[in-house]
Coordinates of C-alpha atoms in Angstrom, one line a residue:
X1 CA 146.8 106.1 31.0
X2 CA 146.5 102.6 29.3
X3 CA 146.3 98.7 30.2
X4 CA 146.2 95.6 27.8
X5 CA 142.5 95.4 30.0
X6 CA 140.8 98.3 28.7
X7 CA 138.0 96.1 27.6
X8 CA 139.5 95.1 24.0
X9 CA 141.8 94.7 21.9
X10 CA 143.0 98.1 19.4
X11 CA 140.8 98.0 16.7
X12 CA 142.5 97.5 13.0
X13 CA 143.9 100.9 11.7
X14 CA 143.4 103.1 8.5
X15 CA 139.9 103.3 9.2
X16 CA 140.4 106.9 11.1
X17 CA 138.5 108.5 8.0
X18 CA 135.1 107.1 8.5
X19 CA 132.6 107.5 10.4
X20 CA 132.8 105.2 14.0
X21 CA 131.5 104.9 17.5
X22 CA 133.3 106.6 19.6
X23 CA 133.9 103.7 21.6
X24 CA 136.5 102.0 18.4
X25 CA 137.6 105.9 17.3
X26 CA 138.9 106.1 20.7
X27 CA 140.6 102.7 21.5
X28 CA 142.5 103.1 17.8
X29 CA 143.0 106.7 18.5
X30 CA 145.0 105.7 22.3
X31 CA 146.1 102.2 21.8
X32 CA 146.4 101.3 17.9
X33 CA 149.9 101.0 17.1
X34 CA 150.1 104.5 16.4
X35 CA 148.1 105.9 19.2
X36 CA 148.6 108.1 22.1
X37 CA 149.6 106.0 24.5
X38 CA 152.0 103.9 22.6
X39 CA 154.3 106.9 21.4
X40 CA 157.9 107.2 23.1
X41 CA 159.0 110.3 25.4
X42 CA 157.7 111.6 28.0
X43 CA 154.3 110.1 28.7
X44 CA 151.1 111.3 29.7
X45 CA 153.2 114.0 31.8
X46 CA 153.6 115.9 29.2
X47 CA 149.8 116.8 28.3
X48 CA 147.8 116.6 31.9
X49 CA 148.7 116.6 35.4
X50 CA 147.4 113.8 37.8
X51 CA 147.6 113.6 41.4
X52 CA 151.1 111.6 41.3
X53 CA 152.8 114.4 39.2
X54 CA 151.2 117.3 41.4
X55 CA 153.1 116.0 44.4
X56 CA 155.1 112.9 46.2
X57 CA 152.5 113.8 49.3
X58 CA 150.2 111.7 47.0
X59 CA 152.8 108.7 46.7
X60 CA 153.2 108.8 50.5
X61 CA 149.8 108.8 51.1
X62 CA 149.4 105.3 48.6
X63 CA 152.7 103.7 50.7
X64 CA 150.7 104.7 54.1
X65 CA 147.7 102.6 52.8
X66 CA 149.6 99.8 51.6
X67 CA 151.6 99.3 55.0
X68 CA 147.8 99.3 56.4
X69 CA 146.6 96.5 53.7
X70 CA 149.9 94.6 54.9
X71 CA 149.1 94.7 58.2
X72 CA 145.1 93.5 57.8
X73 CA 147.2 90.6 55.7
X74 CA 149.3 90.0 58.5
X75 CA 152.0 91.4 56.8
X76 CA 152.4 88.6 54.0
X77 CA 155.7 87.3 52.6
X78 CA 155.5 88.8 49.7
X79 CA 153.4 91.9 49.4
X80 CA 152.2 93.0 46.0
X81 CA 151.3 96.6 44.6
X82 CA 149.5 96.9 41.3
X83 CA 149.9 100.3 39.7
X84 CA 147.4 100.0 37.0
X85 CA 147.9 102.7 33.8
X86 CA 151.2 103.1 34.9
X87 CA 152.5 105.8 32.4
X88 CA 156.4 106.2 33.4
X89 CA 156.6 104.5 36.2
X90 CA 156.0 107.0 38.8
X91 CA 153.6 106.2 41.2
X92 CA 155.2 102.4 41.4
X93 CA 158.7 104.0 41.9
X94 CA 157.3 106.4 44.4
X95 CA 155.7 104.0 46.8
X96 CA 158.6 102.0 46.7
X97 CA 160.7 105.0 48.1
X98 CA 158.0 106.1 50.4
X99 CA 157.6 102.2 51.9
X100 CA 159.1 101.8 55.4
X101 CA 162.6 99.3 54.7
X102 CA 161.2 96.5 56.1
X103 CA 157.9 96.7 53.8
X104 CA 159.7 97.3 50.9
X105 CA 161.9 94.5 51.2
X106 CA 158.9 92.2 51.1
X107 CA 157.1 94.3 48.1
X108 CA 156.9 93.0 44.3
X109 CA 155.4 96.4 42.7
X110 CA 154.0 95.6 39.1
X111 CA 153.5 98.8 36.7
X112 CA 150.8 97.3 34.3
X113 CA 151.3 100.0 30.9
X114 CA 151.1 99.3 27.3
X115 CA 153.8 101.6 26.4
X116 CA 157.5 100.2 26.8
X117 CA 159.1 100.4 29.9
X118 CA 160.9 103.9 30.8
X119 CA 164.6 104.2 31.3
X120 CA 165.7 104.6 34.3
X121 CA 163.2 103.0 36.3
X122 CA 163.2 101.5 39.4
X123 CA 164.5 98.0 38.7
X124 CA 162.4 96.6 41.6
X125 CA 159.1 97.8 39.9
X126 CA 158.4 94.4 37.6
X127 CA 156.8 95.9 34.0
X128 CA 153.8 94.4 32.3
X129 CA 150.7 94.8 29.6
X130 CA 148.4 92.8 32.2
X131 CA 148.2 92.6 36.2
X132 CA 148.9 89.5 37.6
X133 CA 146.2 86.7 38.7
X134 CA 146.1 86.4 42.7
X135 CA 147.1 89.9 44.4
X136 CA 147.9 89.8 47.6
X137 CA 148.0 93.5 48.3
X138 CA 146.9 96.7 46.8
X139 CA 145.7 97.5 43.4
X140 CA 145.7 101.4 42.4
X141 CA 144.3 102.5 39.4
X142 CA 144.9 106.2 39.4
X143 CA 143.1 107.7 36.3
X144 CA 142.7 104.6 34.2
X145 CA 139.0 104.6 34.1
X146 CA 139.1 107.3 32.0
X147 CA 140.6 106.2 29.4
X148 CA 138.8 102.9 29.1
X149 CA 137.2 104.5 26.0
X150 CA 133.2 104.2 25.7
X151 CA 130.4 105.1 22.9
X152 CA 128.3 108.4 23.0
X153 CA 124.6 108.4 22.9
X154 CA 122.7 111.5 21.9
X155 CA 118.7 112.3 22.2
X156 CA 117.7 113.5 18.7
X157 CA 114.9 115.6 18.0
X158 CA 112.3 112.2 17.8
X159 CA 113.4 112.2 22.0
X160 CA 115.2 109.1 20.8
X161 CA 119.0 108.8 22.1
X162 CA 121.4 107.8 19.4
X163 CA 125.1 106.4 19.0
X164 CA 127.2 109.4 18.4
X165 CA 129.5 108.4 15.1
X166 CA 133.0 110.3 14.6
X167 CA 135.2 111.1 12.2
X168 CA 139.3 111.1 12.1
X169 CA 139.2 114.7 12.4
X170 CA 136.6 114.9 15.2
X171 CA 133.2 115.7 13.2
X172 CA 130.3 114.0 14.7
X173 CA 126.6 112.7 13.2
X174 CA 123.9 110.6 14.6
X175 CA 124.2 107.0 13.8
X176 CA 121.5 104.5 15.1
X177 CA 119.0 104.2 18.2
X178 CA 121.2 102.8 21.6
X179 CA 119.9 99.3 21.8
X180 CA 120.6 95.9 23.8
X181 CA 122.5 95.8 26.8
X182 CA 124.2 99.8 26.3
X183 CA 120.1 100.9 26.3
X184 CA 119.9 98.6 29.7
X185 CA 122.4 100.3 30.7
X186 CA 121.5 103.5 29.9
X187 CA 118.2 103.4 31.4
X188 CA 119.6 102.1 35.1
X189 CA 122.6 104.2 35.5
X190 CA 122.1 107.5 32.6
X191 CA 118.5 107.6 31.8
X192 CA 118.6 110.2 29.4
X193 CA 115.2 112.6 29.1
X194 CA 113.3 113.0 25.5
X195 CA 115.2 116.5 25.2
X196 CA 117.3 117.1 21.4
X197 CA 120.9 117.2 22.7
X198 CA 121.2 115.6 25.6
X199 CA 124.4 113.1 26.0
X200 CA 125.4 110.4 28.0
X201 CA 128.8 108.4 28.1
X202 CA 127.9 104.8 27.7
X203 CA 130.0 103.3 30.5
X204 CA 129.4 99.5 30.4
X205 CA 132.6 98.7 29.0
X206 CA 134.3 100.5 32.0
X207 CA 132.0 98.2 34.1
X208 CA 133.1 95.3 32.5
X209 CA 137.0 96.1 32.8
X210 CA 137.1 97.3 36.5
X211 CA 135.1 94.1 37.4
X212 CA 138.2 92.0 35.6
X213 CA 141.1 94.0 37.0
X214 CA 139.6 94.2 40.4
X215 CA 138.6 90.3 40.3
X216 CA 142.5 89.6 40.1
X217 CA 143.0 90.3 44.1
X218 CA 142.8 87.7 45.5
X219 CA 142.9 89.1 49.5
X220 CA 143.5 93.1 49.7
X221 CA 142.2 96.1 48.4
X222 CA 141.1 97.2 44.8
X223 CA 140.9 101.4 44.6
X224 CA 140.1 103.5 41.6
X225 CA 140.9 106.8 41.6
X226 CA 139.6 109.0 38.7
X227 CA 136.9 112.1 37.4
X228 CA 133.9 110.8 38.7
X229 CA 130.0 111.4 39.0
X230 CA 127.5 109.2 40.4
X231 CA 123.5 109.2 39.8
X232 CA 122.5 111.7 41.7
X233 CA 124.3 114.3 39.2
X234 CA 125.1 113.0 35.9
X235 CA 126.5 115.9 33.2
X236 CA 123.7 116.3 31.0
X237 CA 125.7 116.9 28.4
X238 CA 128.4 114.2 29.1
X239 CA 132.1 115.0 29.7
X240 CA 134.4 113.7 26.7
X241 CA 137.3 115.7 26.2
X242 CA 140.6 116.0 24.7
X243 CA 143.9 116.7 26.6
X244 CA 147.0 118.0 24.3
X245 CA 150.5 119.6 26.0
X246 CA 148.7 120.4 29.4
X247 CA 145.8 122.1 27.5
X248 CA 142.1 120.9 27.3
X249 CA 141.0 120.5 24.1
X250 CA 138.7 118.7 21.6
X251 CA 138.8 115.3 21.6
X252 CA 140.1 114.5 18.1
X253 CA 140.4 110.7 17.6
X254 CA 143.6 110.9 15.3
X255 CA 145.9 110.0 18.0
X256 CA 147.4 113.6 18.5
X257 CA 146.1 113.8 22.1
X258 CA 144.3 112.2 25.1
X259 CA 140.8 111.4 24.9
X260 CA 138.9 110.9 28.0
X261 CA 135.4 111.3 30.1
X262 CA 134.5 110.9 33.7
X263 CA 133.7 108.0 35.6
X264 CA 129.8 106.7 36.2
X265 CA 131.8 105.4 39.5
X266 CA 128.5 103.8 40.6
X267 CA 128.0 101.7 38.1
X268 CA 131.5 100.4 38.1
X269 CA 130.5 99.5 41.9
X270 CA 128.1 97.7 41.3
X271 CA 129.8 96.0 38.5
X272 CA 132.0 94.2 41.0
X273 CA 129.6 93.9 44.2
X274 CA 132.2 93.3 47.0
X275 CA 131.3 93.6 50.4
X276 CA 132.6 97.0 52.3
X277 CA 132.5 99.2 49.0
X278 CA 132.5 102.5 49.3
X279 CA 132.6 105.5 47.4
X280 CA 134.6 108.8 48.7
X281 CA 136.1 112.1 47.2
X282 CA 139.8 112.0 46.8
X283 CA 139.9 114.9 49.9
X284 CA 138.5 112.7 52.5
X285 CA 140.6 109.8 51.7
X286 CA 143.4 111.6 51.8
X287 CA 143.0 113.0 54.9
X288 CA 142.1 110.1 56.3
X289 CA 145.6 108.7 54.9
X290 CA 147.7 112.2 56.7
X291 CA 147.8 114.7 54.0
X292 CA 146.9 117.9 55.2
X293 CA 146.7 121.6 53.6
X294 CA 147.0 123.4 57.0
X295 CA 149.7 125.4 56.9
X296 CA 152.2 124.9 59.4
X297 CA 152.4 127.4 63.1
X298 CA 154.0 130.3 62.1
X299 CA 156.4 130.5 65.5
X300 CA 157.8 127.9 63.1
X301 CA 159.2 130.4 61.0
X302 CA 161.5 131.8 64.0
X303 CA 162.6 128.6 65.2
X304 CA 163.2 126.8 62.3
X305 CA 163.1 129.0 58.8
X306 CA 164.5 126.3 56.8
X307 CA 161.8 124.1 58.5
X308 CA 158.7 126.3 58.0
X309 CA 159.3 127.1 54.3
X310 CA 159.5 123.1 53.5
X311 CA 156.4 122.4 55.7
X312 CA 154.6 125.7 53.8
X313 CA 155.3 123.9 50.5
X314 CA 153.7 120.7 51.6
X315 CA 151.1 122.4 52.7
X316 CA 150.6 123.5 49.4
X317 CA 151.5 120.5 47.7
X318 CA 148.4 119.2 49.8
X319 CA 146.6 121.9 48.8
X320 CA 146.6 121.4 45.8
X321 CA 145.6 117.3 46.6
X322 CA 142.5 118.3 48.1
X323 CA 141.2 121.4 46.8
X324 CA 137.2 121.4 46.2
X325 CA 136.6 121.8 42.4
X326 CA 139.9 120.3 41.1
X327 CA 141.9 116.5 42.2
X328 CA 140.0 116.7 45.6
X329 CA 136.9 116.2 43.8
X330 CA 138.1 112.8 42.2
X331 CA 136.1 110.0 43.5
X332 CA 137.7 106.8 44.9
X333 CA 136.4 103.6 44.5
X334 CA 137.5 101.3 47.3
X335 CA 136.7 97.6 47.6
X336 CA 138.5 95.7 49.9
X337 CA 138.8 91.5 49.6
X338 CA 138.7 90.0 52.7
X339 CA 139.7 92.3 54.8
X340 CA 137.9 95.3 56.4
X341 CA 138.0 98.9 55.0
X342 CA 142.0 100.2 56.1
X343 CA 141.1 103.7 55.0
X344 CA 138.7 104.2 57.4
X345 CA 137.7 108.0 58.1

């Protein structure tokens, strides 16, 4: 999903026939004029499935933890809710509807997306290319990270690791030796062994824009949700990948289809040092915000049929939420600003 604050501005087109760094492939490839993220229709919706398309449990579970961030504010006059990478809209227009009256009332929801705004949205959900300066609230980021789009390094047969250069239609060759501040950091948060092959996904650039985005609250909490890994178990062989009408495929950097890798979730941590940071998976903070997979008593089903089979495909819907090895392993990055941790758990 894309922001105007993905680190840069698009690179200039008509250069998708040479050879690049991933890192400009990508950003022309999502956010030139002709990229993936600035075509009309239905929106990233169409080609993957996040945790606010899987179910409105995951909406809910957002409102829940905003009406907590309002009440550490002491329930502010006006109460904002950043929805970065907005795609269509639906996270924004789901909290909204999921918001206690009272809470809504005082709530100015901002969808912060490149693309133009969607018909038929929410007309209390204010649309921008930027999130505003001074939140005083909640700013989500579901699945932006991502897409903040990064170089490739690869060790070549010297043990050395080299910038990965693509072309339009997706073939790769070695360009030169990862130097300055991407070989710092490299060495502190994906020290790459002298083994032909190995790859890394250079994330400083994700760093750098969490650290901005997150530096706009100015009391609240800043959350990123996305495909993460930490230190402890980097992918040797890195994670970039393609996504085209709900199918994985190979990341082709000709605008056709999503290009994306996980999260060093760490390192954007530490990028924006805030007291109280903590990391979690996506299953823990969810449960700690009232979605639950067990399924409901089933005396239920004799007392109340109707009943039952709705709370049986919640449970479900939850499921699905917080299943080990799919969206319950997305990490969450959570850093509140002056206020103590309202996820808790």
């Amino acid at each position: 999903m894309a922001s105007a604050r993905a680190g840069e501005e698009p690179v200039t087109p008509g250069t998708g026939e040479g050879l690049r760094g991933w890192r400009a492939a990508a950003r022309d490839a999502l956010y030139g004029p002709e990229g993936f993220y600035r075509r009309p229709g239905e929106g990233p919706a169409g080609h993957f499935r996040t945790s606010v398309h899987a179910s409105p449990l995951f909406a809910g579970a957002v409102a829940r933890l905003l009406c907590r961030v309002d009440d550490a504010l002491g329930r502010p006059a006006v109460l904002d809710f950043v929805d970065m990478a907005a795609g269509r809209g639906e996270l924004a227009a789901g909290v909204l509807a999921a918001l206690p009256a009272g809470v809504a009332e005082r709530t100015r929801a901002c969808a912060v997306e490149l693309g133009g705004r969607p018909a038929g949205l929410d007309q209390r959900v204010e649309w921008r290319t930027e999130p505003p300066d001074g939140v005083t609230g909640l700013l989500f980021a579901n699945e932006w990270l991502d897409n903040v789009p990064v170089d490739v390094a690869e060790v070549d047969a010297a043990g050395v690791p080299r910038l990965v250069l693509v072309r339009g239609d997706g073939t790769e060759r070695l360009g030169e030796p990862v130097t300055g501040a991407e070989a710092a950091w490299l060495a502190r948060w994906w020290p790459l062994a002298a083994e032909e092959g190995l790859r890394a996904e250079i994330g400083l650039p994700r760093d750098r824009a969490w650290a901005e985005v997150a530096g706009t609250v100015a009391r609240g909490l800043a959350v990123a949700v996305d495909y993460a890994h930490t230190a402890a178990a980097r992918p040797p062989f890195g994670t970039l990948t393609g996504f085209r009408e709900g199918r994985e495929t190979a990341p082709v950097p000709d605008g056709s289809c999503d290009i994306t890798a996980h999260v060093a979730l760490d390192a954007c941590a530490a990028a924006c040092a805030l007291p109280g940071t903590r990391l979690l998976a996506q299953r823990e903070a969810l449960d700690a915000l009232g979605v639950s997979g067990a399924r409901p008593p089933l005396a239920l089903a004799s007392t109340d049929p109707a009943g039952y089979v709705r709370a049986l495909a919640s449970a479900g819907e939850a499921a699905e939420l917080t299943a080990p090895g799919g969206l319950g392993d997305f990490g969450w990055l959570v850093q509140p600003v002056g206020i103590g941790d309202p996820i808790g758990g």
